[in-house]
Amino acid sequence: MDSTFSVSKGCFVFKKPNKEKNKRKSKKQLTTNQPKVELWHTTYIDIWNDIKSKIDDLNGSIYSKFISDTVDFMTTSNITTNQNIPTACLLTGVNLPDHESLFELLATNLEKSQPPVIVATLFSEHFSSVKNAVISMVSQLLHTNNDESDSDEEIDESLNSVVKRSECTIPNLIEWYSHQPNGTRIAVLIKDYEMCHQTVLQNFILLLSCYIKEIPIVMAIGIATSISNLHNSFPHHVVTKLKVKMFVSEASVVFLNNIMDQVFLKPDCSFFLGGRILEYVTEVFLFYNFSIKQFIENLKFCLIEHFYRKPLNCICVAHESAQEALFDSLDKKTLEEITKLRSTNYKLNIDSNFKENFFQLIKELKAGINDFHVGLRVLYILVSDLPHSPLGTQLREMYCIAMKKHIIDNPSYKTCLQLLKFLSKAELLAKFDKIIQVFKNVKNNKQTKAALKLVQSYVKRLEESHLNNLVIEKDKPIEKPKENLQATSRSQFKRKLMENVKHEESQPMTEFEKARSETLDHFTEEILRQFLTPPTTMPLNELLIFDDLPLIKRKIVGEDRAAQYTAFVNPQHYLCCDCCELEFTEQIFKTMPDISIVYKLHLESRFDQINIYDWLQKFISIVSPDQNDNDNDDDIDPVLQSRFVRAVNELQHLGYIRPSKYKADHVQRLTHGSC
């Protein structure tokens, strides 16, 4: 061990941690204290792993072209000697929470590419100065630590590799690069361009351009707005140092639609969302953050809530071979919960056939969900491209509507049906051909086979119908049009106009028009009405479909001010202790947290300005009544005073009060009433 020199004579011992003992201890703890895994947790883990793998594969396929094109540009672009830095401008949109994962994926692909690329990622906080940006870049490239390590273990492992901040300079980087393999490139990734200090970033780019001959540097800049923002913010002499190429990633809404269509809105998914839940989670995505990562976390939370300590929900998605054994392990109280479900209408009773009836209802529910998804795909083909999109343009929008109420009875569908009756023969046949393919892809379904035969008969009739041959119905007499629309009042004019419209509707149709109208009406009643029955109207749907909107609203998008008010006024709500239980809201106990007492006392003030000394005296009278009885007002316990000051500072930090501009010993109240 190297000797240590100090001004004061002393002995310093550096003990290396015994890793073997730590490993043994951790192994013992894992084996002895391993908790028993519950059914709901294993079910949740299995389903979420399946969903997560599908989402990762889908995102990888969407990102693949964007990432591969960017990597190709940064690894193959020519680095000339005229001080131009190849720069990839990544237009990634405003979904800032997802930028980090995108740049991590880009950095990983750059490190795996050939020729080798060494990556340094810089954020807006690194651009406080040019010196700080250079130190951050060089320290990442040299695999160094900016600050001294905290733990003894890190000191021992990195004792020989640590480079001081003062050594993180461009000349040292040039010397380090001279020992790298030929063809190695340096990639500098700047994540949030709009948040960077523009002057510092400009000087940083000019500095790097001066060393382009010694070090082959390429850059990637993440832009959330538009490429014109880059040209407008940089002066001409800086823009000329960049060899810019633009790469545009897919919008966040595209990722959202693909995830819903390919993962969650499929019958093979074991987790089904209610229409209200999906609509709310989508609104949070569209109106709050545009973050796919946060959207997936919200769905993950819904999955946890659906299975948490609910064995019945777990049994419904378990394998058929294990369902009966799991059902037999349920206690009587859990079985009674089944009979109390609203969807059963209290008609399911615990008797000798209870088990068979339960599994039969679950089987019918799963079959109904499968048919519902098939009908949803068919409906999407029919109405997604209609003018003004009465039912929306995305599958998730139609899913939300169809889950709440039968979509055939929706006025928007009736509008769609009217628009469908204006389609040409070629357009209608093309839609029916796609519907036939949907039905053919469904296997082992008798209802789908019957629907397929019906659609094929529709297509045959439409193909045989002629466009010019008129069909005159003998039963209905042909009325002459009433051309005279003169009227003495507005109501009379409206009545005559409606009569003329009825006359136009009664005009003879061609063979195709009649076949089109009858086909669409028959298709709606015989196929769509049968397939699009909402699963939420079927018995036991609560066990497979999660639709608890109040719970999700309260926990996904929390109301910060309301939660703070509840915590201050009634801390027992969160602490779950008996000492703080209130009979009425205005009560104050000395066992409450200091900030709760101070907050309740500040609510009692009728004025905007609060005297701090009077506030302190009230606080002491509650926390320590004996101290308050002392005649000497200056003799205040410093412990109580410090507790009071800390609570007041916390209220100021939360934005309830601020120092008064008029009186030094007063504070100004920023909220009023019980806010």
Coordinates of N, CA, C and O in Angstrom, one line a residue, residues 476-557:
K476 N -95.8 1.0 -55.4 CA -95.8 2.4 -55.1 C -96.1 3.2 -56.3 O -95.5 3.1 -57.3
P477 N -97.2 4.0 -56.3 CA -97.5 4.9 -57.4 C -96.5 6.0 -57.5 O -96.0 6.5 -56.5
I478 N -96.2 6.4 -58.8 CA -95.3 7.5 -59.0 C -96.0 8.8 -58.9 O -96.9 9.1 -59.6
E479 N -95.5 9.6 -57.9 CA -96.1 10.9 -57.7 C -95.4 12.0 -58.6 O -94.2 11.9 -58.8
K480 N -96.2 13.0 -59.0 CA -95.6 14.1 -59.8 C -95.0 15.0 -58.8 O -95.5 15.3 -57.8
P481 N -93.8 15.6 -59.2 CA -93.2 16.6 -58.3 C -94.0 17.9 -58.2 O -94.6 18.3 -59.2
K482 N -93.9 18.4 -57.0 CA -94.6 19.7 -56.8 C -93.6 20.8 -57.0 O -92.8 21.1 -56.1
E483 N -93.6 21.4 -58.1 CA -92.6 22.4 -58.4 C -92.9 23.8 -57.8 O -92.1 24.6 -57.6
N484 N -94.2 24.1 -57.5 CA -94.6 25.3 -56.9 C -94.2 25.4 -55.4 O -94.8 24.7 -54.6
L485 N -93.2 26.2 -55.1 CA -92.8 26.3 -53.7 C -93.2 27.6 -53.1 O -92.7 28.0 -52.0
Q486 N -94.1 28.3 -53.7 CA -94.6 29.6 -53.1 C -95.4 29.3 -51.9 O -96.3 28.4 -51.8
A487 N -95.1 30.1 -50.8 CA -95.7 29.9 -49.5 C -95.9 31.2 -48.8 O -95.1 32.2 -49.1
T488 N -96.9 31.3 -47.9 CA -97.1 32.5 -47.2 C -96.4 32.6 -45.9 O -96.2 33.7 -45.4
S489 N -95.9 31.5 -45.4 CA -95.1 31.5 -44.2 C -93.9 30.6 -44.3 O -93.8 29.7 -45.2
R490 N -93.0 30.7 -43.3 CA -91.8 29.9 -43.3 C -92.2 28.4 -43.0 O -91.6 27.5 -43.6
S491 N -93.1 28.1 -42.1 CA -93.5 26.7 -41.8 C -94.1 26.1 -43.0 O -93.9 24.9 -43.3
Q492 N -94.9 26.8 -43.8 CA -95.5 26.2 -45.0 C -94.5 25.9 -46.1 O -94.5 24.9 -46.7
F493 N -93.5 26.8 -46.2 CA -92.4 26.6 -47.1 C -91.6 25.4 -46.8 O -91.2 24.6 -47.6
K494 N -91.4 25.2 -45.4 CA -90.6 24.0 -45.0 C -91.4 22.7 -45.3 O -90.8 21.7 -45.7
R495 N -92.7 22.8 -45.1 CA -93.5 21.6 -45.4 C -93.5 21.2 -46.8 O -93.3 20.0 -47.2
K496 N -93.6 22.2 -47.7 CA -93.6 21.9 -49.2 C -92.2 21.4 -49.6 O -92.1 20.5 -50.4
L497 N -91.1 21.9 -49.0 CA -89.8 21.5 -49.3 C -89.6 20.0 -48.9 O -89.0 19.2 -49.6
M498 N -90.1 19.6 -47.7 CA -90.0 18.2 -47.3 C -90.8 17.3 -48.2 O -90.3 16.1 -48.4
E499 N -91.9 17.7 -48.7 CA -92.7 16.9 -49.6 C -91.9 16.6 -50.9 O -91.9 15.5 -51.5
N500 N -91.2 17.6 -51.4 CA -90.4 17.5 -52.6 C -89.2 16.5 -52.3 O -88.8 15.7 -53.2
V501 N -88.6 16.6 -51.1 CA -87.5 15.7 -50.8 C -88.0 14.2 -50.8 O -87.3 13.3 -51.3
K502 N -89.2 14.0 -50.2 CA -89.8 12.7 -50.2 C -90.0 12.2 -51.6 O -89.9 11.0 -51.9
H503 N -90.4 13.1 -52.4 CA -90.7 12.7 -53.8 C -89.4 12.2 -54.5 O -89.3 11.2 -55.2
E504 N -88.3 13.0 -54.2 CA -87.0 12.6 -54.8 C -86.5 11.2 -54.3 O -85.9 10.4 -55.0
E505 N -86.8 11.0 -53.0 CA -86.4 9.7 -52.4 C -87.2 8.5 -53.0 O -86.7 7.4 -53.1
S506 N -88.4 8.8 -53.5 CA -89.2 7.7 -54.0 C -89.0 7.5 -55.5 O -89.7 6.7 -56.1
Q507 N -88.0 8.3 -56.1 CA -87.7 8.1 -57.5 C -87.1 6.7 -57.7 O -86.5 6.1 -56.8
P508 N -87.3 6.1 -58.9 CA -86.8 4.8 -59.2 C -85.3 4.7 -59.1 O -84.6 5.7 -59.5
M509 N -84.7 3.6 -58.6 CA -83.3 3.4 -58.4 C -82.8 2.4 -59.5 O -83.6 1.6 -60.0
T510 N -81.5 2.5 -59.7 CA -80.9 1.5 -60.6 C -80.7 0.2 -59.8 O -80.9 0.1 -58.6
E511 N -80.4 -0.9 -60.5 CA -80.2 -2.2 -59.9 C -79.0 -2.1 -58.8 O -79.1 -2.7 -57.7
F512 N -78.0 -1.4 -59.2 CA -76.8 -1.3 -58.3 C -77.2 -0.5 -57.0 O -76.9 -0.9 -55.9
E513 N -77.9 0.6 -57.2 CA -78.3 1.4 -56.1 C -79.2 0.7 -55.1 O -79.0 0.8 -53.9
K514 N -80.1 -0.1 -55.7 CA -81.0 -0.9 -54.8 C -80.2 -2.0 -54.1 O -80.4 -2.2 -52.9
A515 N -79.3 -2.7 -54.8 CA -78.5 -3.7 -54.2 C -77.6 -3.2 -53.2 O -77.4 -3.8 -52.1
R516 N -77.0 -2.0 -53.4 CA -76.1 -1.4 -52.4 C -76.9 -1.0 -51.1 O -76.4 -1.3 -50.0
S517 N -78.0 -0.4 -51.3 CA -78.8 0.0 -50.1 C -79.3 -1.2 -49.3 O -79.1 -1.2 -48.1
E518 N -79.8 -2.2 -50.0 CA -80.3 -3.4 -49.2 C -79.1 -4.2 -48.6 O -79.2 -4.7 -47.5
T519 N -78.0 -4.2 -49.3 CA -76.8 -5.0 -48.8 C -76.3 -4.3 -47.6 O -76.0 -5.0 -46.6
L520 N -76.1 -3.0 -47.6 CA -75.6 -2.3 -46.4 C -76.5 -2.4 -45.2 O -76.1 -2.6 -44.1
D521 N -77.8 -2.3 -45.4 CA -78.8 -2.5 -44.3 C -78.8 -3.9 -43.8 O -78.8 -4.1 -42.5
H522 N -78.7 -4.9 -44.7 CA -78.7 -6.3 -44.2 C -77.4 -6.6 -43.5 O -77.3 -7.3 -42.5
F523 N -76.3 -6.0 -44.0 CA -75.0 -6.2 -43.4 C -74.9 -5.7 -42.0 O -74.3 -6.2 -41.1
T524 N -75.6 -4.5 -41.8 CA -75.6 -3.8 -40.5 C -76.4 -4.7 -39.5 O -75.9 -4.9 -38.4
E525 N -77.5 -5.2 -39.9 CA -78.4 -5.9 -38.9 C -77.9 -7.3 -38.7 O -78.0 -7.8 -37.5
E526 N -77.5 -8.0 -39.7 CA -77.1 -9.4 -39.6 C -75.7 -9.7 -39.1 O -75.5 -10.7 -38.5
I527 N -74.8 -8.8 -39.4 CA -73.4 -9.1 -39.1 C -72.9 -8.1 -38.0 O -72.4 -8.5 -36.9
L528 N -72.9 -6.8 -38.3 CA -72.3 -5.8 -37.4 C -73.1 -5.8 -36.0 O -72.5 -5.8 -35.0
R529 N -74.4 -5.9 -36.0 CA -75.1 -5.9 -34.8 C -74.8 -7.1 -34.0 O -74.8 -7.1 -32.7
Q530 N -74.6 -8.2 -34.6 CA -74.3 -9.5 -33.9 C -72.8 -9.5 -33.4 O -72.6 -9.9 -32.3
F531 N -71.9 -9.0 -34.2 CA -70.5 -9.0 -33.8 C -70.1 -7.9 -32.8 O -69.2 -8.1 -32.0
L532 N -70.7 -6.8 -32.9 CA -70.3 -5.6 -32.1 C -71.1 -5.4 -30.8 O -71.3 -4.3 -30.3
T533 N -71.6 -6.5 -30.3 CA -72.3 -6.5 -29.0 C -71.3 -6.1 -27.9 O -70.2 -6.8 -27.8
P534 N -71.4 -5.0 -27.2 CA -70.4 -4.6 -26.2 C -70.2 -5.7 -25.1 O -71.1 -6.2 -24.5
P535 N -68.9 -6.1 -25.0 CA -68.6 -7.1 -23.9 C -69.0 -6.7 -22.5 O -69.2 -7.5 -21.6
T536 N -69.1 -5.3 -22.3 CA -69.4 -4.8 -21.0 C -70.8 -5.1 -20.6 O -71.2 -4.9 -19.4
T537 N -71.7 -5.6 -21.5 CA -73.0 -5.9 -21.2 C -73.2 -7.4 -20.9 O -74.3 -7.9 -20.6
M538 N -72.1 -8.2 -21.0 CA -72.2 -9.6 -20.8 C -71.9 -9.9 -19.3 O -71.2 -9.2 -18.6
P539 N -72.4 -11.1 -18.8 CA -72.1 -11.4 -17.4 C -70.6 -11.7 -17.1 O -69.9 -12.1 -18.0
L540 N -70.2 -11.3 -15.9 CA -68.8 -11.5 -15.4 C -67.8 -10.7 -16.2 O -66.6 -11.0 -16.2
N541 N -68.2 -9.6 -16.9 CA -67.3 -8.8 -17.7 C -66.3 -8.1 -16.8 O -65.2 -7.8 -17.2
E542 N -66.6 -7.9 -15.5 CA -65.7 -7.2 -14.6 C -64.4 -8.0 -14.4 O -63.4 -7.4 -14.0
L543 N -64.5 -9.3 -14.6 CA -63.3 -10.1 -14.3 C -62.3 -10.1 -15.4 O -61.1 -10.4 -15.2
L544 N -62.7 -9.7 -16.6 CA -61.8 -9.7 -17.7 C -61.5 -8.3 -18.2 O -60.5 -8.0 -18.8
I545 N -62.5 -7.3 -18.0 CA -62.3 -6.0 -18.6 C -62.2 -5.0 -17.4 O -63.0 -5.0 -16.5
F546 N -61.1 -4.2 -17.5 CA -60.8 -3.2 -16.4 C -61.4 -1.9 -16.8 O -61.1 -1.3 -17.9
D547 N -62.4 -1.4 -16.0 CA -63.1 -0.1 -16.4 C -63.3 0.7 -15.1 O -64.4 1.4 -15.1
D548 N -62.4 0.7 -14.2 CA -62.6 1.5 -12.9 C -62.0 2.9 -13.1 O -60.9 3.2 -12.8
L549 N -62.8 3.8 -13.8 CA -62.3 5.1 -14.1 C -62.0 6.0 -12.9 O -60.9 6.7 -12.9
P550 N -62.8 6.1 -11.9 CA -62.5 6.9 -10.7 C -61.2 6.6 -10.1 O -60.5 7.5 -9.7
L551 N -60.9 5.4 -10.0 CA -59.6 5.0 -9.4 C -58.4 5.5 -10.2 O -57.4 6.0 -9.7
I552 N -58.5 5.3 -11.5 CA -57.4 5.7 -12.4 C -57.3 7.2 -12.4 O -56.2 7.8 -12.4
K553 N -58.4 7.9 -12.4 CA -58.3 9.4 -12.5 C -57.6 9.9 -11.2 O -56.9 10.9 -11.3
R554 N -57.9 9.3 -10.1 CA -57.3 9.8 -8.8 C -55.8 9.5 -8.7 O -55.1 10.3 -8.1
K555 N -55.3 8.5 -9.4 CA -54.0 8.1 -9.2 C -53.0 8.4 -10.4 O -51.8 8.5 -10.2
I556 N -53.6 8.4 -11.6 CA -52.7 8.7 -12.7 C -52.4 10.2 -12.8 O -51.3 10.6 -13.0
V557 N -53.5 11.0 -12.8 CA -53.3 12.5 -12.8 C -53.8 13.0 -11.5 O -55.0 13.3 -11.3

